[in-house]
Amino acid sequence: MHFIIGGAHNGKRKWVSEQLLKGESFTEIHRPGEKWTGDVIVFTHLEKWVFDQFGQRDSDEVVDEWKQEVARLLEWENGKPERRVIVIGEDQSKGIVPIDQSQRFTRDVLGWCHQFTALKAERVTRIWYGISEDLKTREDIEI
């Protein structure tokens, strides 16, 4: 799994398209549990799904569901060598705590989900203004 992180409108999707996919077909999913086809999955808009959970479920339930989704994605990816999972995450507020309760819930839960994703990913890349920086690679894991 490759986790891409960066701020809103910083070129993450363009970078993924140009540097990782290079014209390959893929299935884009937005919510845990969605079905997919093909050999490449791009999970986007996790922040929208987390926001939609506000008032419906507590933060631990949401994080637990995300952990189950990551396990499902990794199991699928490891099933065949040609399969790839790319998760695109959006940085929320650069550490500034929002006053609005729903935004604070989203920021906190999304941060916990991103931490878990980074832990489980083979590769983590930050995209800032279209420039990539590898934060974690397979070689880092093997050391």
mmCIF file with all atom_site columns, N, CA, C and O in Angstrom, residues 52-107:
data_model
loop_
_atom_site.group_PDB
_atom_site.id
_atom_site.type_symbol
_atom_site.label_atom_id
_atom_site.label_alt_id
_atom_site.label_comp_id
_atom_site.label_asym_id
_atom_site.label_entity_id
_atom_site.label_seq_id
_atom_site.pdbx_PDB_ins_code
_atom_site.Cartn_x
_atom_site.Cartn_y
_atom_site.Cartn_z
_atom_site.occupancy
_atom_site.B_iso_or_equiv
_atom_site.pdbx_formal_charge
_atom_site.auth_seq_id
_atom_site.auth_comp_id
_atom_site.auth_asym_id
_atom_site.auth_atom_id
_atom_site.pdbx_PDB_model_num
ATOM 1   N N  . ASP A 1 52  ? -18.918 12.594  7.573  1.00 0.00 ? 52  ASP A N  1
ATOM 2   C CA . ASP A 1 52  ? -20.289 12.061  7.545  1.00 0.00 ? 52  ASP A CA 1
ATOM 3   C C  . ASP A 1 52  ? -20.606 11.196  8.762  1.00 0.00 ? 52  ASP A C  1
ATOM 4   O O  . ASP A 1 52  ? -21.780 10.975  9.071  1.00 0.00 ? 52  ASP A O  1
ATOM 5   N N  . GLN A 1 53  ? -19.588 10.704  9.457  1.00 0.00 ? 53  GLN A N  1
ATOM 6   C CA . GLN A 1 53  ? -19.810 9.863   10.631 1.00 0.00 ? 53  GLN A CA 1
ATOM 7   C C  . GLN A 1 53  ? -20.104 10.681  11.889 1.00 0.00 ? 53  GLN A C  1
ATOM 8   O O  . GLN A 1 53  ? -20.582 10.142  12.891 1.00 0.00 ? 53  GLN A O  1
ATOM 9   N N  . PHE A 1 54  ? -19.823 11.992  11.851 1.00 0.00 ? 54  PHE A N  1
ATOM 10  C CA . PHE A 1 54  ? -20.029 12.842  13.019 1.00 0.00 ? 54  PHE A CA 1
ATOM 11  C C  . PHE A 1 54  ? -21.500 12.799  13.431 1.00 0.00 ? 54  PHE A C  1
ATOM 12  O O  . PHE A 1 54  ? -22.399 12.944  12.627 1.00 0.00 ? 54  PHE A O  1
ATOM 13  N N  . GLY A 1 55  ? -21.725 12.585  14.723 1.00 0.00 ? 55  GLY A N  1
ATOM 14  C CA . GLY A 1 55  ? -23.087 12.526  15.246 1.00 0.00 ? 55  GLY A CA 1
ATOM 15  C C  . GLY A 1 55  ? -23.752 11.176  15.064 1.00 0.00 ? 55  GLY A C  1
ATOM 16  O O  . GLY A 1 55  ? -24.803 10.919  15.638 1.00 0.00 ? 55  GLY A O  1
ATOM 17  N N  . GLN A 1 56  ? -23.163 10.324  14.252 1.00 0.00 ? 56  GLN A N  1
ATOM 18  C CA . GLN A 1 56  ? -23.717 8.997   14.000 1.00 0.00 ? 56  GLN A CA 1
ATOM 19  C C  . GLN A 1 56  ? -23.023 7.932   14.852 1.00 0.00 ? 56  GLN A C  1
ATOM 20  O O  . GLN A 1 56  ? -23.652 6.983   15.287 1.00 0.00 ? 56  GLN A O  1
ATOM 21  N N  . ARG A 1 57  ? -21.698 8.101   15.023 1.00 0.00 ? 57  ARG A N  1
ATOM 22  C CA . ARG A 1 57  ? -20.886 7.099   15.707 1.00 0.00 ? 57  ARG A CA 1
ATOM 23  C C  . ARG A 1 57  ? -19.804 7.814   16.501 1.00 0.00 ? 57  ARG A C  1
ATOM 24  O O  . ARG A 1 57  ? -19.454 8.950   16.212 1.00 0.00 ? 57  ARG A O  1
ATOM 25  N N  . ASP A 1 58  ? -19.240 7.114   17.467 1.00 0.00 ? 58  ASP A N  1
ATOM 26  C CA . ASP A 1 58  ? -18.147 7.742   18.212 1.00 0.00 ? 58  ASP A CA 1
ATOM 27  C C  . ASP A 1 58  ? -16.829 7.521   17.476 1.00 0.00 ? 58  ASP A C  1
ATOM 28  O O  . ASP A 1 58  ? -16.730 6.700   16.564 1.00 0.00 ? 58  ASP A O  1
ATOM 29  N N  . SER A 1 59  ? -15.826 8.262   17.875 1.00 0.00 ? 59  SER A N  1
ATOM 30  C CA . SER A 1 59  ? -14.551 8.267   17.158 1.00 0.00 ? 59  SER A CA 1
ATOM 31  C C  . SER A 1 59  ? -13.894 6.888   17.128 1.00 0.00 ? 59  SER A C  1
ATOM 32  O O  . SER A 1 59  ? -13.328 6.489   16.101 1.00 0.00 ? 59  SER A O  1
ATOM 33  N N  . ASP A 1 60  ? -13.961 6.140   18.221 1.00 0.00 ? 60  ASP A N  1
ATOM 34  C CA . ASP A 1 60  ? -13.342 4.815   18.257 1.00 0.00 ? 60  ASP A CA 1
ATOM 35  C C  . ASP A 1 60  ? -13.968 3.867   17.237 1.00 0.00 ? 60  ASP A C  1
ATOM 36  O O  . ASP A 1 60  ? -13.259 3.080   16.605 1.00 0.00 ? 60  ASP A O  1
ATOM 37  N N  . GLU A 1 61  ? -15.278 3.942   17.072 1.00 0.00 ? 61  GLU A N  1
ATOM 38  C CA . GLU A 1 61  ? -15.957 3.089   16.090 1.00 0.00 ? 61  GLU A CA 1
ATOM 39  C C  . GLU A 1 61  ? -15.496 3.410   14.671 1.00 0.00 ? 61  GLU A C  1
ATOM 40  O O  . GLU A 1 61  ? -15.282 2.507   13.856 1.00 0.00 ? 61  GLU A O  1
ATOM 41  N N  . VAL A 1 62  ? -15.347 4.694   14.387 1.00 0.00 ? 62  VAL A N  1
ATOM 42  C CA . VAL A 1 62  ? -14.930 5.113   13.049 1.00 0.00 ? 62  VAL A CA 1
ATOM 43  C C  . VAL A 1 62  ? -13.500 4.653   12.779 1.00 0.00 ? 62  VAL A C  1
ATOM 44  O O  . VAL A 1 62  ? -13.210 4.093   11.717 1.00 0.00 ? 62  VAL A O  1
ATOM 45  N N  . VAL A 1 63  ? -12.611 4.866   13.728 1.00 0.00 ? 63  VAL A N  1
ATOM 46  C CA . VAL A 1 63  ? -11.215 4.436   13.564 1.00 0.00 ? 63  VAL A CA 1
ATOM 47  C C  . VAL A 1 63  ? -11.143 2.919   13.412 1.00 0.00 ? 63  VAL A C  1
ATOM 48  O O  . VAL A 1 63  ? -10.407 2.407   12.558 1.00 0.00 ? 63  VAL A O  1
ATOM 49  N N  . ASP A 1 64  ? -11.914 2.185   14.204 1.00 0.00 ? 64  ASP A N  1
ATOM 50  C CA . ASP A 1 64  ? -11.915 0.720   14.099 1.00 0.00 ? 64  ASP A CA 1
ATOM 51  C C  . ASP A 1 64  ? -12.388 0.264   12.718 1.00 0.00 ? 64  ASP A C  1
ATOM 52  O O  . ASP A 1 64  ? -11.821 -0.676  12.149 1.00 0.00 ? 64  ASP A O  1
ATOM 53  N N  . GLU A 1 65  ? -13.402 0.921   12.170 1.00 0.00 ? 65  GLU A N  1
ATOM 54  C CA . GLU A 1 65  ? -13.867 0.547   10.832 1.00 0.00 ? 65  GLU A CA 1
ATOM 55  C C  . GLU A 1 65  ? -12.774 0.824   9.802  1.00 0.00 ? 65  GLU A C  1
ATOM 56  O O  . GLU A 1 65  ? -12.565 0.022   8.882  1.00 0.00 ? 65  GLU A O  1
ATOM 57  N N  . TRP A 1 66  ? -12.065 1.947   9.957  1.00 0.00 ? 66  TRP A N  1
ATOM 58  C CA . TRP A 1 66  ? -10.979 2.238   9.023  1.00 0.00 ? 66  TRP A CA 1
ATOM 59  C C  . TRP A 1 66  ? -9.868  1.187   9.136  1.00 0.00 ? 66  TRP A C  1
ATOM 60  O O  . TRP A 1 66  ? -9.323  0.734   8.130  1.00 0.00 ? 66  TRP A O  1
ATOM 61  N N  . LYS A 1 67  ? -9.544  0.776   10.344 1.00 0.00 ? 67  LYS A N  1
ATOM 62  C CA . LYS A 1 67  ? -8.520  -0.255  10.522 1.00 0.00 ? 67  LYS A CA 1
ATOM 63  C C  . LYS A 1 67  ? -8.929  -1.553  9.828  1.00 0.00 ? 67  LYS A C  1
ATOM 64  O O  . LYS A 1 67  ? -8.094  -2.231  9.213  1.00 0.00 ? 67  LYS A O  1
ATOM 65  N N  . GLN A 1 68  ? -10.200 -1.902  9.917  1.00 0.00 ? 68  GLN A N  1
ATOM 66  C CA . GLN A 1 68  ? -10.695 -3.097  9.238  1.00 0.00 ? 68  GLN A CA 1
ATOM 67  C C  . GLN A 1 68  ? -10.596 -2.935  7.723  1.00 0.00 ? 68  GLN A C  1
ATOM 68  O O  . GLN A 1 68  ? -10.269 -3.890  7.004  1.00 0.00 ? 68  GLN A O  1
ATOM 69  N N  . GLU A 1 69  ? -10.865 -1.720  7.234  1.00 0.00 ? 69  GLU A N  1
ATOM 70  C CA . GLU A 1 69  ? -10.770 -1.466  5.790  1.00 0.00 ? 69  GLU A CA 1
ATOM 71  C C  . GLU A 1 69  ? -9.327  -1.585  5.317  1.00 0.00 ? 69  GLU A C  1
ATOM 72  O O  . GLU A 1 69  ? -9.057  -2.175  4.276  1.00 0.00 ? 69  GLU A O  1
ATOM 73  N N  . VAL A 1 70  ? -8.389  -1.044  6.075  1.00 0.00 ? 70  VAL A N  1
ATOM 74  C CA . VAL A 1 70  ? -6.978  -1.159  5.720  1.00 0.00 ? 70  VAL A CA 1
ATOM 75  C C  . VAL A 1 70  ? -6.572  -2.630  5.675  1.00 0.00 ? 70  VAL A C  1
ATOM 76  O O  . VAL A 1 70  ? -5.893  -3.069  4.739  1.00 0.00 ? 70  VAL A O  1
ATOM 77  N N  . ALA A 1 71  ? -7.007  -3.412  6.636  1.00 0.00 ? 71  ALA A N  1
ATOM 78  C CA . ALA A 1 71  ? -6.699  -4.849  6.638  1.00 0.00 ? 71  ALA A CA 1
ATOM 79  C C  . ALA A 1 71  ? -7.280  -5.524  5.400  1.00 0.00 ? 71  ALA A C  1
ATOM 80  O O  . ALA A 1 71  ? -6.612  -6.360  4.766  1.00 0.00 ? 71  ALA A O  1
ATOM 81  N N  . ARG A 1 72  ? -8.494  -5.164  5.036  1.00 0.00 ? 72  ARG A N  1
ATOM 82  C CA . ARG A 1 72  ? -9.149  -5.732  3.843  1.00 0.00 ? 72  ARG A CA 1
ATOM 83  C C  . ARG A 1 72  ? -8.376  -5.361  2.575  1.00 0.00 ? 72  ARG A C  1
ATOM 84  O O  . ARG A 1 72  ? -8.129  -6.199  1.710  1.00 0.00 ? 72  ARG A O  1
ATOM 85  N N  . LEU A 1 73  ? -7.981  -4.097  2.476  1.00 0.00 ? 73  LEU A N  1
ATOM 86  C CA . LEU A 1 73  ? -7.233  -3.639  1.308  1.00 0.00 ? 73  LEU A CA 1
ATOM 87  C C  . LEU A 1 73  ? -5.879  -4.334  1.204  1.00 0.00 ? 73  LEU A C  1
ATOM 88  O O  . LEU A 1 73  ? -5.469  -4.747  0.118  1.00 0.00 ? 73  LEU A O  1
ATOM 89  N N  . LEU A 1 74  ? -5.195  -4.457  2.328  1.00 0.00 ? 74  LEU A N  1
ATOM 90  C CA . LEU A 1 74  ? -3.878  -5.110  2.322  1.00 0.00 ? 74  LEU A CA 1
ATOM 91  C C  . LEU A 1 74  ? -3.994  -6.593  1.972  1.00 0.00 ? 74  LEU A C  1
ATOM 92  O O  . LEU A 1 74  ? -3.156  -7.129  1.241  1.00 0.00 ? 74  LEU A O  1
ATOM 93  N N  . GLU A 1 75  ? -4.995  -7.253  2.498  1.00 0.00 ? 75  GLU A N  1
ATOM 94  C CA . GLU A 1 75  ? -5.193  -8.671  2.176  1.00 0.00 ? 75  GLU A CA 1
ATOM 95  C C  . GLU A 1 75  ? -5.435  -8.839  0.679  1.00 0.00 ? 75  GLU A C  1
ATOM 96  O O  . GLU A 1 75  ? -4.871  -9.725  0.045  1.00 0.00 ? 75  GLU A O  1
ATOM 97  N N  . TRP A 1 76  ? -6.273  -7.969  0.130  1.00 0.00 ? 76  TRP A N  1
ATOM 98  C CA . TRP A 1 76  ? -6.549  -8.024  -1.310 1.00 0.00 ? 76  TRP A CA 1
ATOM 99  C C  . TRP A 1 76  ? -5.267  -7.754  -2.104 1.00 0.00 ? 76  TRP A C  1
ATOM 100 O O  . TRP A 1 76  ? -4.931  -8.489  -3.029 1.00 0.00 ? 76  TRP A O  1
ATOM 101 N N  . GLU A 1 77  ? -4.527  -6.706  -1.738 1.00 0.00 ? 77  GLU A N  1
ATOM 102 C CA . GLU A 1 77  ? -3.309  -6.330  -2.450 1.00 0.00 ? 77  GLU A CA 1
ATOM 103 C C  . GLU A 1 77  ? -2.282  -7.462  -2.414 1.00 0.00 ? 77  GLU A C  1
ATOM 104 O O  . GLU A 1 77  ? -1.611  -7.738  -3.416 1.00 0.00 ? 77  GLU A O  1
ATOM 105 N N  . ASN A 1 78  ? -2.149  -8.115  -1.283 1.00 0.00 ? 78  ASN A N  1
ATOM 106 C CA . ASN A 1 78  ? -1.170  -9.185  -1.130 1.00 0.00 ? 78  ASN A CA 1
ATOM 107 C C  . ASN A 1 78  ? -1.587  -10.487 -1.809 1.00 0.00 ? 78  ASN A C  1
ATOM 108 O O  . ASN A 1 78  ? -0.795  -11.427 -1.886 1.00 0.00 ? 78  ASN A O  1
ATOM 109 N N  . GLY A 1 79  ? -2.825  -10.527 -2.309 1.00 0.00 ? 79  GLY A N  1
ATOM 110 C CA . GLY A 1 79  ? -3.322  -11.740 -2.966 1.00 0.00 ? 79  GLY A CA 1
ATOM 111 C C  . GLY A 1 79  ? -2.694  -12.018 -4.319 1.00 0.00 ? 79  GLY A C  1
ATOM 112 O O  . GLY A 1 79  ? -2.601  -13.167 -4.742 1.00 0.00 ? 79  GLY A O  1
ATOM 113 N N  . LYS A 1 80  ? -2.253  -10.971 -5.035 1.00 0.00 ? 80  LYS A N  1
ATOM 114 C CA . LYS A 1 80  ? -1.626  -11.116 -6.347 1.00 0.00 ? 80  LYS A CA 1
ATOM 115 C C  . LYS A 1 80  ? -0.570  -10.027 -6.498 1.00 0.00 ? 80  LYS A C  1
ATOM 116 O O  . LYS A 1 80  ? -0.799  -8.880  -6.105 1.00 0.00 ? 80  LYS A O  1
ATOM 117 N N  . PRO A 1 81  ? 0.568   -10.344 -7.112 1.00 0.00 ? 81  PRO A N  1
ATOM 118 C CA . PRO A 1 81  ? 1.648   -9.361  -7.206 1.00 0.00 ? 81  PRO A CA 1
ATOM 119 C C  . PRO A 1 81  ? 1.313   -8.119  -8.026 1.00 0.00 ? 81  PRO A C  1
ATOM 120 O O  . PRO A 1 81  ? 1.891   -7.054  -7.795 1.00 0.00 ? 81  PRO A O  1
ATOM 121 N N  . GLU A 1 82  ? 0.382   -8.211  -8.965 1.00 0.00 ? 82  GLU A N  1
ATOM 122 C CA . GLU A 1 82  ? 0.052   -7.057  -9.809 1.00 0.00 ? 82  GLU A CA 1
ATOM 123 C C  . GLU A 1 82  ? -0.926  -6.076  -9.147 1.00 0.00 ? 82  GLU A C  1
ATOM 124 O O  . GLU A 1 82  ? -1.172  -4.992  -9.662 1.00 0.00 ? 82  GLU A O  1
ATOM 125 N N  . ARG A 1 83  ? -1.459  -6.437  -8.016 1.00 0.00 ? 83  ARG A N  1
ATOM 126 C CA . ARG A 1 83  ? -2.426  -5.566  -7.337 1.00 0.00 ? 83  ARG A CA 1
ATOM 127 C C  . ARG A 1 83  ? -1.714  -4.451  -6.570 1.00 0.00 ? 83  ARG A C  1
ATOM 128 O O  . ARG A 1 83  ? -0.669  -4.669  -5.970 1.00 0.00 ? 83  ARG A O  1
ATOM 129 N N  . ARG A 1 84  ? -2.338  -3.269  -6.585 1.00 0.00 ? 84  ARG A N  1
ATOM 130 C CA . ARG A 1 84  ? -1.790  -2.115  -5.860 1.00 0.00 ? 84  ARG A CA 1
ATOM 131 C C  . ARG A 1 84  ? -2.921  -1.340  -5.205 1.00 0.00 ? 84  ARG A C  1
ATOM 132 O O  . ARG A 1 84  ? -3.997  -1.179  -5.770 1.00 0.00 ? 84  ARG A O  1
ATOM 133 N N  . VAL A 1 85  ? -2.634  -0.843  -4.018 1.00 0.00 ? 85  VAL A N  1
ATOM 134 C CA . VAL A 1 85  ? -3.558  0.042   -3.297 1.00 0.00 ? 85  VAL A CA 1
ATOM 135 C C  . VAL A 1 85  ? -2.843  1.357   -3.052 1.00 0.00 ? 85  VAL A C  1
ATOM 136 O O  . VAL A 1 85  ? -1.720  1.384   -2.555 1.00 0.00 ? 85  VAL A O  1
ATOM 137 N N  . ILE A 1 86  ? -3.516  2.439   -3.408 1.00 0.00 ? 86  ILE A N  1
ATOM 138 C CA . ILE A 1 86  ? -3.015  3.790   -3.164 1.00 0.00 ? 86  ILE A CA 1
ATOM 139 C C  . ILE A 1 86  ? -4.078  4.511   -2.347 1.00 0.00 ? 86  ILE A C  1
ATOM 140 O O  . ILE A 1 86  ? -5.248  4.538   -2.742 1.00 0.00 ? 86  ILE A O  1
ATOM 141 N N  . VAL A 1 87  ? -3.687  5.058   -1.213 1.00 0.00 ? 87  VAL A N  1
ATOM 142 C CA . VAL A 1 87  ? -4.608  5.837   -0.378 1.00 0.00 ? 87  VAL A CA 1
ATOM 143 C C  . VAL A 1 87  ? -4.132  7.283   -0.420 1.00 0.00 ? 87  VAL A C  1
ATOM 144 O O  . VAL A 1 87  ? -2.975  7.565   -0.121 1.00 0.00 ? 87  VAL A O  1
ATOM 145 N N  . ILE A 1 88  ? -5.040  8.180   -0.811 1.00 0.00 ? 88  ILE A N  1
ATOM 146 C CA . ILE A 1 88  ? -4.718  9.607   -0.837 1.00 0.00 ? 88  ILE A CA 1
ATOM 147 C C  . ILE A 1 88  ? -5.401  10.259  0.352  1.00 0.00 ? 88  ILE A C  1
ATOM 148 O O  . ILE A 1 88  ? -6.626  10.257  0.456  1.00 0.00 ? 88  ILE A O  1
ATOM 149 N N  . GLY A 1 89  ? -4.598  10.809  1.266  1.00 0.00 ? 89  GLY A N  1
ATOM 150 C CA . GLY A 1 89  ? -5.115  11.462  2.461  1.00 0.00 ? 89  GLY A CA 1
ATOM 151 C C  . GLY A 1 89  ? -4.931  12.967  2.385  1.00 0.00 ? 89  GLY A C  1
ATOM 152 O O  . GLY A 1 89  ? -3.992  13.453  1.769  1.00 0.00 ? 89  GLY A O  1
ATOM 153 N N  . GLU A 1 90  ? -5.827  13.678  3.021  1.00 0.00 ? 90  GLU A N  1
ATOM 154 C CA . GLU A 1 90  ? -5.758  15.136  3.021  1.00 0.00 ? 90  GLU A CA 1
ATOM 155 C C  . GLU A 1 90  ? -5.464  15.648  4.417  1.00 0.00 ? 90  GLU A C  1
ATOM 156 O O  . GLU A 1 90  ? -6.206  15.373  5.356  1.00 0.00 ? 90  GLU A O  1
ATOM 157 N N  . ASP A 1 91  ? -4.368  16.375  4.531  1.00 0.00 ? 91  ASP A N  1
ATOM 158 C CA . ASP A 1 91  ? -3.994  16.988  5.805  1.00 0.00 ? 91  ASP A CA 1
ATOM 159 C C  . ASP A 1 91  ? -5.105  17.948  6.232  1.00 0.00 ? 91  ASP A C  1
ATOM 160 O O  . ASP A 1 91  ? -5.627  18.700  5.428  1.00 0.00 ? 91  ASP A O  1
ATOM 161 N N  . GLN A 1 92  ? -5.446  17.915  7.497  1.00 0.00 ? 92  GLN A N  1
ATOM 162 C CA . GLN A 1 92  ? -6.515  18.757  8.023  1.00 0.00 ? 92  GLN A CA 1
ATOM 163 C C  . GLN A 1 92  ? -5.963  19.796  8.987  1.00 0.00 ? 92  GLN A C  1
ATOM 164 O O  . GLN A 1 92  ? -5.524  19.457  10.077 1.00 0.00 ? 92  GLN A O  1
ATOM 165 N N  . SER A 1 93  ? -5.923  21.002  8.612  1.00 0.00 ? 93  SER A N  1
ATOM 166 C CA . SER A 1 93  ? -5.696  22.190  9.452  1.00 0.00 ? 93  SER A CA 1
ATOM 167 C C  . SER A 1 93  ? -4.283  22.376  9.985  1.00 0.00 ? 93  SER A C  1
ATOM 168 O O  . SER A 1 93  ? -4.054  23.271  10.784 1.00 0.00 ? 93  SER A O  1
ATOM 169 N N  . LYS A 1 94  ? -3.319  21.549  9.587  1.00 0.00 ? 94  LYS A N  1
ATOM 170 C CA . LYS A 1 94  ? -1.918  21.709  10.012 1.00 0.00 ? 94  LYS A CA 1
ATOM 171 C C  . LYS A 1 94  ? -1.779  21.945  11.513 1.00 0.00 ? 94  LYS A C  1
ATOM 172 O O  . LYS A 1 94  ? -1.027  22.804  11.961 1.00 0.00 ? 94  LYS A O  1
ATOM 173 N N  . GLY A 1 95  ? -2.531  21.206  12.303 1.00 0.00 ? 95  GLY A N  1
ATOM 174 C CA . GLY A 1 95  ? -2.399  21.283  13.750 1.00 0.00 ? 95  GLY A CA 1
ATOM 175 C C  . GLY A 1 95  ? -3.269  22.315  14.434 1.00 0.00 ? 95  GLY A C  1
ATOM 176 O O  . GLY A 1 95  ? -3.315  22.369  15.660 1.00 0.00 ? 95  GLY A O  1
ATOM 177 N N  . ILE A 1 96  ? -3.957  23.138  13.685 1.00 0.00 ? 96  ILE A N  1
ATOM 178 C CA . ILE A 1 96  ? -4.846  24.133  14.280 1.00 0.00 ? 96  ILE A CA 1
ATOM 179 C C  . ILE A 1 96  ? -6.143  23.432  14.666 1.00 0.00 ? 96  ILE A C  1
ATOM 180 O O  . ILE A 1 96  ? -6.775  22.771  13.849 1.00 0.00 ? 96  ILE A O  1
ATOM 181 N N  . VAL A 1 97  ? -6.550  23.562  15.912 1.00 0.00 ? 97  VAL A N  1
ATOM 182 C CA . VAL A 1 97  ? -7.751  22.884  16.400 1.00 0.00 ? 97  VAL A CA 1
ATOM 183 C C  . VAL A 1 97  ? -8.975  23.727  16.055 1.00 0.00 ? 97  VAL A C  1
ATOM 184 O O  . VAL A 1 97  ? -9.098  24.869  16.511 1.00 0.00 ? 97  VAL A O  1
ATOM 185 N N  . PRO A 1 98  ? -9.893  23.187  15.242 1.00 0.00 ? 98  PRO A N  1
ATOM 186 C CA . PRO A 1 98  ? -11.096 23.938  14.870 1.00 0.00 ? 98  PRO A CA 1
ATOM 187 C C  . PRO A 1 98  ? -12.036 24.133  16.066 1.00 0.00 ? 98  PRO A C  1
ATOM 188 O O  . PRO A 1 98  ? -12.104 23.286  16.960 1.00 0.00 ? 98  PRO A O  1
ATOM 189 N N  . ILE A 1 99  ? -12.764 25.230  16.061 1.00 0.00 ? 99  ILE A N  1
ATOM 190 C CA . ILE A 1 99  ? -13.761 25.507  17.102 1.00 0.00 ? 99  ILE A CA 1
ATOM 191 C C  . ILE A 1 99  ? -14.994 24.637  16.890 1.00 0.00 ? 99  ILE A C  1
ATOM 192 O O  . ILE A 1 99  ? -15.554 24.094  17.838 1.00 0.00 ? 99  ILE A O  1
ATOM 193 N N  . ASP A 1 100 ? -15.407 24.481  15.632 1.00 0.00 ? 100 ASP A N  1
ATOM 194 C CA . ASP A 1 100 ? -16.598 23.708  15.293 1.00 0.00 ? 100 ASP A CA 1
ATOM 195 C C  . ASP A 1 100 ? -16.405 22.241  15.669 1.00 0.00 ? 100 ASP A C  1
ATOM 196 O O  . ASP A 1 100 ? -15.390 21.617  15.317 1.00 0.00 ? 100 ASP A O  1
ATOM 197 N N  . GLN A 1 101 ? -17.379 21.687  16.384 1.00 0.00 ? 101 GLN A N  1
ATOM 198 C CA . GLN A 1 101 ? -17.268 20.323  16.901 1.00 0.00 ? 101 GLN A CA 1
ATOM 199 C C  . GLN A 1 101 ? -17.158 19.278  15.792 1.00 0.00 ? 101 GLN A C  1
ATOM 200 O O  . GLN A 1 101 ? -16.380 18.338  15.902 1.00 0.00 ? 101 GLN A O  1
ATOM 201 N N  . SER A 1 102 ? -17.910 19.434  14.708 1.00 0.00 ? 102 SER A N  1
ATOM 202 C CA . SER A 1 102 ? -17.853 18.452  13.622 1.00 0.00 ? 102 SER A CA 1
ATOM 203 C C  . SER A 1 102 ? -16.502 18.513  12.908 1.00 0.00 ? 102 SER A C  1
ATOM 204 O O  . SER A 1 102 ? -15.949 17.480  12.521 1.00 0.00 ? 102 SER A O  1
ATOM 205 N N  . GLN A 1 103 ? -15.953 19.699  12.748 1.00 0.00 ? 103 GLN A N  1
ATOM 206 C CA . GLN A 1 103 ? -14.637 19.836  12.122 1.00 0.00 ? 103 GLN A CA 1
ATOM 207 C C  . GLN A 1 103 ? -13.536 19.284  13.035 1.00 0.00 ? 103 GLN A C  1
ATOM 208 O O  . GLN A 1 103 ? -12.576 18.683  12.563 1.00 0.00 ? 103 GLN A O  1
ATOM 209 N N  . ARG A 1 104 ? -13.691 19.488  14.342 1.00 0.00 ? 104 ARG A N  1
ATOM 210 C CA . ARG A 1 104 ? -12.722 18.955  15.295 1.00 0.00 ? 104 ARG A CA 1
ATOM 211 C C  . ARG A 1 104 ? -12.766 17.425  15.289 1.00 0.00 ? 104 ARG A C  1
ATOM 212 O O  . ARG A 1 104 ? -11.732 16.762  15.305 1.00 0.00 ? 104 ARG A O  1
ATOM 213 N N  . PHE A 1 105 ? -13.966 16.860  15.267 1.00 0.00 ? 105 PHE A N  1
ATOM 214 C CA . PHE A 1 105 ? -14.134 15.406  15.183 1.00 0.00 ? 105 PHE A CA 1
ATOM 215 C C  . PHE A 1 105 ? -13.431 14.879  13.931 1.00 0.00 ? 105 PHE A C  1
ATOM 216 O O  . PHE A 1 105 ? -12.660 13.918  13.992 1.00 0.00 ? 105 PHE A O  1
ATOM 217 N N  . THR A 1 106 ? -13.694 15.522  12.797 1.00 0.00 ? 106 THR A N  1
ATOM 218 C CA . THR A 1 106 ? -13.098 15.090  11.535 1.00 0.00 ? 106 THR A CA 1
ATOM 219 C C  . THR A 1 106 ? -11.582 15.170  11.600 1.00 0.00 ? 106 THR A C  1
ATOM 220 O O  . THR A 1 106 ? -10.881 14.232  11.214 1.00 0.00 ? 106 THR A O  1
ATOM 221 N N  . ARG A 1 107 ? -11.053 16.268  12.095 1.00 0.00 ? 107 ARG A N  1
ATOM 222 C CA . ARG A 1 107 ? -9.601  16.456  12.191 1.00 0.00 ? 107 ARG A CA 1
ATOM 223 C C  . ARG A 1 107 ? -8.974  15.373  13.067 1.00 0.00 ? 107 ARG A C  1
ATOM 224 O O  . ARG A 1 107 ? -7.979  14.757  12.700 1.00 0.00 ? 107 ARG A O  1
#
